[in-house]
Coordinates of C-alpha atoms in Angstrom, one line a residue:
X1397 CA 43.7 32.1 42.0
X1398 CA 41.4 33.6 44.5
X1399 CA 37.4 32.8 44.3
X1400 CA 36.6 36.5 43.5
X1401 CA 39.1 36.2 40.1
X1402 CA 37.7 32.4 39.1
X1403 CA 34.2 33.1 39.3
X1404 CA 35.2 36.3 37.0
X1405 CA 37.0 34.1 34.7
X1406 CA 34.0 31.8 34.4
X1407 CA 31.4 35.0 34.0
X1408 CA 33.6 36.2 31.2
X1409 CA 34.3 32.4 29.2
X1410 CA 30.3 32.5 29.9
X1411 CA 30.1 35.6 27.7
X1412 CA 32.4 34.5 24.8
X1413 CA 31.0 30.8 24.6
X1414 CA 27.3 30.6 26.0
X1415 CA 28.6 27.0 28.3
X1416 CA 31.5 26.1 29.6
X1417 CA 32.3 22.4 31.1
X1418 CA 33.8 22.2 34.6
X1419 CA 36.8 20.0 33.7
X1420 CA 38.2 21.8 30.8
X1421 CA 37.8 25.6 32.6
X1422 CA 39.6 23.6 35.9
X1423 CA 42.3 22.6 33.8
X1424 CA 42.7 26.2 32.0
X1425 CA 42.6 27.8 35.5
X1426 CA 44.6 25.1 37.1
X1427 CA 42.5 24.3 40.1
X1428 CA 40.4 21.2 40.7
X1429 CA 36.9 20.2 38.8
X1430 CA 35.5 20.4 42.5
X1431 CA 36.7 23.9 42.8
X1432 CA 35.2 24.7 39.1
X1433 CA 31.6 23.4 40.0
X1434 CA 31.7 25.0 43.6
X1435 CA 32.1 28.2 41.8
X1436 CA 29.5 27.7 39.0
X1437 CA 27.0 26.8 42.4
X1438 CA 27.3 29.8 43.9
X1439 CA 27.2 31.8 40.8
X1440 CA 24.3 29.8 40.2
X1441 CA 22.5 30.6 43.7
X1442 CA 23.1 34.3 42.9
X1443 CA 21.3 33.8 39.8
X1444 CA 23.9 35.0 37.3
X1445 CA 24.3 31.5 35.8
X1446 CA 22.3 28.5 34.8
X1447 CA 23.7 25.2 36.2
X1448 CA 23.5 22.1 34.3
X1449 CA 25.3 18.8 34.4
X1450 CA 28.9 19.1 33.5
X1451 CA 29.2 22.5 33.9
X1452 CA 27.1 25.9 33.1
X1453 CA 25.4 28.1 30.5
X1454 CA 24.9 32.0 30.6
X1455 CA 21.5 33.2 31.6
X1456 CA 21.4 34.8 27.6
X1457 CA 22.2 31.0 26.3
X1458 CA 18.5 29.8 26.6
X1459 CA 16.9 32.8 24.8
X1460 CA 19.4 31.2 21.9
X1461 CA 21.2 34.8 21.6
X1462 CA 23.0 34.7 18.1
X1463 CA 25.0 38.0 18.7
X1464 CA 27.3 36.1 22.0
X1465 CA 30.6 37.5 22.3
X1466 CA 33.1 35.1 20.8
X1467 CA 36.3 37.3 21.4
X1468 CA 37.5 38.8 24.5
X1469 CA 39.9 42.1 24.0
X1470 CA 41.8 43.6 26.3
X1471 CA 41.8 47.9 26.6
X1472 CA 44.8 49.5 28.9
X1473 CA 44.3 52.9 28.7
X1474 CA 45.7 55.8 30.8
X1475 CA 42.7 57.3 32.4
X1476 CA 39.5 56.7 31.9
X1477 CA 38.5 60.2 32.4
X1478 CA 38.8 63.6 30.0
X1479 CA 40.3 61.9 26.3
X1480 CA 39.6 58.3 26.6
X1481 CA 35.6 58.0 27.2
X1482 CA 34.9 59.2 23.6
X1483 CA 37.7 56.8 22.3
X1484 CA 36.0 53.9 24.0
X1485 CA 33.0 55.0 22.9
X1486 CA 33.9 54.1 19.1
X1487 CA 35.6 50.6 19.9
X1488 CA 32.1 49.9 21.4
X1489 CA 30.1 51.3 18.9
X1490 CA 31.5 48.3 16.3
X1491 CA 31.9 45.8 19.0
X1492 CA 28.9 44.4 19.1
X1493 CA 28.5 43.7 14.6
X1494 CA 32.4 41.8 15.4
X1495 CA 31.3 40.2 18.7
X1496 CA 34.4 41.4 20.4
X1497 CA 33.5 41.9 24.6
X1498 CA 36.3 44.8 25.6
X1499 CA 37.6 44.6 29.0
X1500 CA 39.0 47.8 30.0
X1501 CA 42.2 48.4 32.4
X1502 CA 42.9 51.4 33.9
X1503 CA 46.9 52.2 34.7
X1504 CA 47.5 55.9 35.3
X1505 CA 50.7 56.1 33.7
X1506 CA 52.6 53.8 35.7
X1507 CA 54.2 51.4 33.7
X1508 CA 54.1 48.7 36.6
X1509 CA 50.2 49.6 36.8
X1510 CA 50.4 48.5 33.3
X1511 CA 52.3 45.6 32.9
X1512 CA 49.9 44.5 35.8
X1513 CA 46.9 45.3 33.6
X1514 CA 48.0 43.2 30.8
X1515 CA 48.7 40.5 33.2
X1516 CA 45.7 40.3 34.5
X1517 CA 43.8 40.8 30.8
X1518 CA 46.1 37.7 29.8
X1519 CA 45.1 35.6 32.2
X1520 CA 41.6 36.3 31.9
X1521 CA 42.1 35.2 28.0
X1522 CA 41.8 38.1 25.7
X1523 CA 43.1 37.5 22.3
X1524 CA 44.3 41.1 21.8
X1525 CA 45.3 44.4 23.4
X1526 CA 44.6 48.1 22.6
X1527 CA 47.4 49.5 24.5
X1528 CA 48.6 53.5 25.1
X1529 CA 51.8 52.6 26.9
X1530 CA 53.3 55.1 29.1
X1531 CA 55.1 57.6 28.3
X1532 CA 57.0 58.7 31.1
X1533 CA 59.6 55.6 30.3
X1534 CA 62.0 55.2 27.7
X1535 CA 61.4 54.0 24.4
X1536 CA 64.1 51.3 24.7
X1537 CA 62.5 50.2 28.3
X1538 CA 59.2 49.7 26.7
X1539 CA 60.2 48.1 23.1
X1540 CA 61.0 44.8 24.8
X1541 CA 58.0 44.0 27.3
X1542 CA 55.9 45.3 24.1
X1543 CA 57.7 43.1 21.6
X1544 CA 56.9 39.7 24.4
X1545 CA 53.0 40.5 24.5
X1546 CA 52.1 36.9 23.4
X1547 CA 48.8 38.4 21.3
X1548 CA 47.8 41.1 18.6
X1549 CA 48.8 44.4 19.9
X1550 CA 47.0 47.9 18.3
X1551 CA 49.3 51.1 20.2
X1552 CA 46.6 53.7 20.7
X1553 CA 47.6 57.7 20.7
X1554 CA 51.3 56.1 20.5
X1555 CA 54.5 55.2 17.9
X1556 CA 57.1 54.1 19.0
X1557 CA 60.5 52.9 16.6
X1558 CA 63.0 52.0 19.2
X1559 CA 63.7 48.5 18.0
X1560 CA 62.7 47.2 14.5
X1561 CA 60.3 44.5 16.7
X1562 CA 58.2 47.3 18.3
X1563 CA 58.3 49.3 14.8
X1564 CA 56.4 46.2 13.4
X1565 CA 53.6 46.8 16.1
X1566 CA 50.3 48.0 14.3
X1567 CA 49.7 51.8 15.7
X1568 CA 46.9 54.2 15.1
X1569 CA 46.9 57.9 16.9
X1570 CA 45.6 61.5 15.8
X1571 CA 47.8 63.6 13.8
X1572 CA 48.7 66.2 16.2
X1573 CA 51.0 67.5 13.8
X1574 CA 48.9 68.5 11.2
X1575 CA 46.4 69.9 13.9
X1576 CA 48.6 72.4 15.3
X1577 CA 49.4 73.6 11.5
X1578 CA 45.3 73.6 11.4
X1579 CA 45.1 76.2 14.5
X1580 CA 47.9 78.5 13.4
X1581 CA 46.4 78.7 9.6
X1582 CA 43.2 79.9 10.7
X1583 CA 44.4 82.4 13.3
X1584 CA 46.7 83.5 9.8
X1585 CA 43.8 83.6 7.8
X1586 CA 41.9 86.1 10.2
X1587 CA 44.8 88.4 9.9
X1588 CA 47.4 87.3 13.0
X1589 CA 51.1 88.0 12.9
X1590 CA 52.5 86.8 15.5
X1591 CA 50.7 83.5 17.5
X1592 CA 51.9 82.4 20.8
X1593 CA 51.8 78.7 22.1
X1594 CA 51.1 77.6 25.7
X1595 CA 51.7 74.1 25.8
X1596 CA 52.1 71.6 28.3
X1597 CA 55.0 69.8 27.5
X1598 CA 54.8 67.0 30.1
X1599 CA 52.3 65.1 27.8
X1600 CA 53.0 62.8 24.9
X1601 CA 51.0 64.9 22.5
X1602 CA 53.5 67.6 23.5
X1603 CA 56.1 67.1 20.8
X1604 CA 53.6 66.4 18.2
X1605 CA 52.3 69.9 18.6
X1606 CA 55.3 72.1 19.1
X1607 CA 56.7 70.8 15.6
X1608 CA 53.6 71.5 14.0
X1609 CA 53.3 74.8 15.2
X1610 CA 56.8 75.6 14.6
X1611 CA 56.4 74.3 10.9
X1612 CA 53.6 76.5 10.1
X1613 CA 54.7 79.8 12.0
X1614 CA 57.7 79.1 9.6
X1615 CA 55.8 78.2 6.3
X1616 CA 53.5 81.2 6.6
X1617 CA 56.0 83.7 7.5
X1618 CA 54.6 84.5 10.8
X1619 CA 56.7 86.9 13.5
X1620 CA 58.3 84.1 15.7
X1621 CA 56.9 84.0 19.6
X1622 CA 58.5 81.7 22.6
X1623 CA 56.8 79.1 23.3
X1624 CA 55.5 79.2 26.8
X1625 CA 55.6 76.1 29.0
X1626 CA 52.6 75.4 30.9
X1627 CA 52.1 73.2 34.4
X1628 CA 50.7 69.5 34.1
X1629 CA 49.1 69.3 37.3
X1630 CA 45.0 70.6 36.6
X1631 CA 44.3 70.6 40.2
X1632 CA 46.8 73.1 41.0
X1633 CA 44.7 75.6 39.8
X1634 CA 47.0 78.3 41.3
X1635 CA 50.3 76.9 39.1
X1636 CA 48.1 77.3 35.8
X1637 CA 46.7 81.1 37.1
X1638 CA 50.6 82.2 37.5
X1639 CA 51.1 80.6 33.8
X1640 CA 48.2 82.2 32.4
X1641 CA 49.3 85.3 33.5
X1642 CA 52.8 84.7 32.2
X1643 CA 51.1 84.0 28.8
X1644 CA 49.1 87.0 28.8
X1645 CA 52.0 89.2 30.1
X1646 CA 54.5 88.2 27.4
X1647 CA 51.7 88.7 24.7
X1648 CA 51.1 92.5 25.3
X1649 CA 54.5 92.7 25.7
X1650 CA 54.9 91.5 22.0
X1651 CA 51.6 92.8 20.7
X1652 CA 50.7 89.0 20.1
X1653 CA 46.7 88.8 19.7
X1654 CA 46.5 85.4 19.3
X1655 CA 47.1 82.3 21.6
X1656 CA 47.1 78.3 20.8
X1657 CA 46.8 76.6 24.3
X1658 CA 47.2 72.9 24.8
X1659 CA 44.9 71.5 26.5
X1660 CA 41.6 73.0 27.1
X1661 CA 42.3 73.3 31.3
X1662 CA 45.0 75.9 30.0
X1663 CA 43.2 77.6 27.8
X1664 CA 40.1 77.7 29.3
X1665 CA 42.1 79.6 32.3
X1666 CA 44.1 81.8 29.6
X1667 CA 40.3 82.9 28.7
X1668 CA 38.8 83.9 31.8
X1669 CA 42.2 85.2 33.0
X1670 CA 42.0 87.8 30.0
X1671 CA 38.5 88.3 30.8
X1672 CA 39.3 89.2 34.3
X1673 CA 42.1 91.4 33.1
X1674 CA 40.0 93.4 30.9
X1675 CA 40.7 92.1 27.6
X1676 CA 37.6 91.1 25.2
X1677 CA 37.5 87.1 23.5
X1678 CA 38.2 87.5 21.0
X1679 CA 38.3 91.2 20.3
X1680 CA 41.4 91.9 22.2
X1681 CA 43.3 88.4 22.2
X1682 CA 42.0 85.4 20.2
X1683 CA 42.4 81.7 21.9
X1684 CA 42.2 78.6 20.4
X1685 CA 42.3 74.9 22.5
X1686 CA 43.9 71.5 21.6
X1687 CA 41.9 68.5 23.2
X1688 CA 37.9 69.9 22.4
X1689 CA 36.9 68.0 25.5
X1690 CA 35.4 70.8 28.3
X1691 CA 35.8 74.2 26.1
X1692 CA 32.6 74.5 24.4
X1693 CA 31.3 75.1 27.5
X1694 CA 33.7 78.0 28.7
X1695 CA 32.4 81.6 29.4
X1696 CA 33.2 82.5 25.8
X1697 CA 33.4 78.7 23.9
X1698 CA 36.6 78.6 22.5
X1699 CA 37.5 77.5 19.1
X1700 CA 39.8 74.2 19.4
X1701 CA 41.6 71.8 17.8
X1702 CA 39.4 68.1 18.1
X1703 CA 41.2 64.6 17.6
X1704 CA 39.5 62.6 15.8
X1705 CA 38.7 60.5 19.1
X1706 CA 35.6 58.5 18.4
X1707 CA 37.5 57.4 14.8
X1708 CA 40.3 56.8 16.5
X1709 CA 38.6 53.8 18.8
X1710 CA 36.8 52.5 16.3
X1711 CA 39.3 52.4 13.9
X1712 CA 41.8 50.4 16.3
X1713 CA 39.0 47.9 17.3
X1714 CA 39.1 47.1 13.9
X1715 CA 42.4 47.2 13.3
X1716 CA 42.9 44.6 16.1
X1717 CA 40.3 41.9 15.4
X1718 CA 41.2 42.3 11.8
X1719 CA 44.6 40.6 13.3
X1720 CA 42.9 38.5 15.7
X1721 CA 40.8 36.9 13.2
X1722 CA 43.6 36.5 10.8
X1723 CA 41.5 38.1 8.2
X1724 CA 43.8 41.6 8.1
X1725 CA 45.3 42.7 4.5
X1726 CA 47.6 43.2 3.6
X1727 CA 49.1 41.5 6.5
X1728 CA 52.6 43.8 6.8
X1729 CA 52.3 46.1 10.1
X1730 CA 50.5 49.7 9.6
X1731 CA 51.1 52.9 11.3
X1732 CA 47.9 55.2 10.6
X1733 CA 47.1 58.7 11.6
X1734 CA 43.9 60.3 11.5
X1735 CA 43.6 64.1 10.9
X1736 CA 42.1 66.1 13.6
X1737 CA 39.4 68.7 12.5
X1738 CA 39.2 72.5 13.4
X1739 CA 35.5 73.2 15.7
X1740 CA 34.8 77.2 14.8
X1741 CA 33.4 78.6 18.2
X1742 CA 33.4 82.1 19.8
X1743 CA 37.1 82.7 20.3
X1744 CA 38.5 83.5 17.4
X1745 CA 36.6 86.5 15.9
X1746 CA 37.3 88.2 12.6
X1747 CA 40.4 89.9 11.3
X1748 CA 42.7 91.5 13.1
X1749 CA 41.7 95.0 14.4
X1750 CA 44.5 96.2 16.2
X1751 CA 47.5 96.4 14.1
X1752 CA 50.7 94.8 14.9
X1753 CA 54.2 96.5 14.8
X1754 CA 55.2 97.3 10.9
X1755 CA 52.0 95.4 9.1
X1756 CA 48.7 96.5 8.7
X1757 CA 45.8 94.8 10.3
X1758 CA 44.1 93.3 7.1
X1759 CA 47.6 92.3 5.8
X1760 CA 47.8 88.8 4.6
X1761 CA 51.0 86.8 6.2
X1762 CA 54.2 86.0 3.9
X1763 CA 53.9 82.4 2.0
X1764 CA 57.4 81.3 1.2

């Protein structure tokens, strides 16, 4: 183990405990007690630790802190960009009352990046993992390397049933299902036939939202519109223009007023595309966003479609060192899904003004 990763471990058994003795962390990390207390002495000289006989205490210990961390969890997470800030933010926001320290890895949707993350968590002694595995291998790859994780395991934003041992993984993500349904009801409500979806099917939310939107189009009678694939890629600015474009083309074409874009890059370019077009937001064409993250600061702030993102990190915290602590009931594994919530901006307007082909504008949709 290099210096830069022992004097890490010590800093974070430091954290948990308040002291630590030389010969016992030596043995943990399999190095000498020499190598242990030459560590702690230059820790010490940079004044992050207190040296005493034996070993060290934290520079907190002396002020007698009763709120120490005593559990270290583990956080592997995509990105920590765009989605995942606010999710962190509610793991830390109860962290503190369970005196859980997180300890976040980053792994960009490589699954080697992230079997490296939880490697290196491991070793530096969590007792569990919030995980979002990647989705861009298969199930069956994943189940087993999930199923070996030697501690509690909470999947974040993911479900995953391709063994019966990963299907016994606690879970907890947004109901992306049931949000969809919550955009296409509204845009209903206000009077639109026909509702076209951009969506950017690369992303694990993808499927979630298609058969969401499908459902409702179906359950409320509405005229049925293709869905439009969008590109993954936000810095090619020029691939989402084209797409935008395409959206707005094919809903002239159909007299289609209404558009549910996933995620807010998309439809924040769908907007201003229409705007430079010459169509009104929401007069002309009504847009509605999945993700809530940048649009309420577009030209026109655009209604959207927010996970529950906050709720959904604290929530899994909990979930976690409810395991950890061997406290959890009932103990049998839970799957849970929290329902996103509808954010009423700009976008979306009142009724229907201009009437669509063989309905009239303030004409409610079928029910069946």
């Amino acid at each position: 183990m290099l210096p830069h990763a022992r004097q890490e471990f010590l800093l974070r058994q430091l954290e948990l405990h308040g002291s630590l003795r030389a010969t016992e962390v030596a043995q943990m990390m399999g190095v000498s007690p020499v190598t242990v207390r030459r560590d702690i002495a230059e820790l010490a000289d940079q004044g992050r630790v207190e040296r005493v006989h034996g070993g060290a205490l934290s520079n907190g210990s002396r002020a007698g802190r009763p709120d120490v961390a005593r559990t270290l969890i583990g956080v592997v997470v995509p990105s920590r960009t765009f989605y995942y800030p606010d999710v962190l933010h509610g793991m830390e926001s109860v962290a503190a009352t369970m005196r859980a320290r997180i300890v976040l890895g980053v792994a960009g949707y490589s699954p080697e990046a992230e079997r490296s993350r939880v490697e290196r968590l491991l070793s530096l002694g969590v007792e569990g993992l919030v995980l979002t595995p990647s989705h861009v291998q298969a199930p069956e790859e994943t189940a087993p390397w999930l199923a070996s994780i030697p501690v509690p395991v909470v999947l974040l934003e993911r479900h995953l049933d391709a063994t019966r041992k990963v299907r016994e993984i606690d879970s907890i993500r947004s109901d992306h299902s049931y949000g969809a349904m919550l955009a296409v009801d509204h845009l209903a409500a206000l009077g639109h036939t026909r509702v076209a979806l951009a969506l950017d099917s690369w992303t694990p939310t993808a499927p979630w939202i298609r058969t969401g939107y499908l459902e409702a189009v179906d359950k409320l009678g509405l005229d049925p519109v293709p869905v439009t694939e969008m590109p993954s890629g936000f810095n090619d600015l020029q691939a989402i223009t084209d797409a935008a474009d395409a959206v707005l083309n094919m809903c002239l074409a159909s007299q289609t007023r209404a558009v549910l874009a996933h995620s807010d890059h998309h439809a924040i370019q769908i907007a201003e595309i229409a705007q430079l077009r010459g169509l009104r937001v929401p007069e002309d064409i009504a847009v509605i966003s999945y993700d809530d993250v940048l649009v309420a600061h577009a030209a026109v702030p655009l209604t959207a479609v927010t996970p529950p993102r906050v709720e959904l990190g604290r929530e899994a915290l909990r979930m976690l060192m409810g395991r950890v602590d061997g406290t959890e009931e009932p103990s049998s594994p839970r799957h849970v899904q929290l329902l996103p919530r509808l954010t009423i901006r700009e976008s979306c307007g009142g009724s229907v003004r201009l009437p669509p082909p063989r309905r009239t504008a303030v004409a409610r949709p079928r029910r069946r």
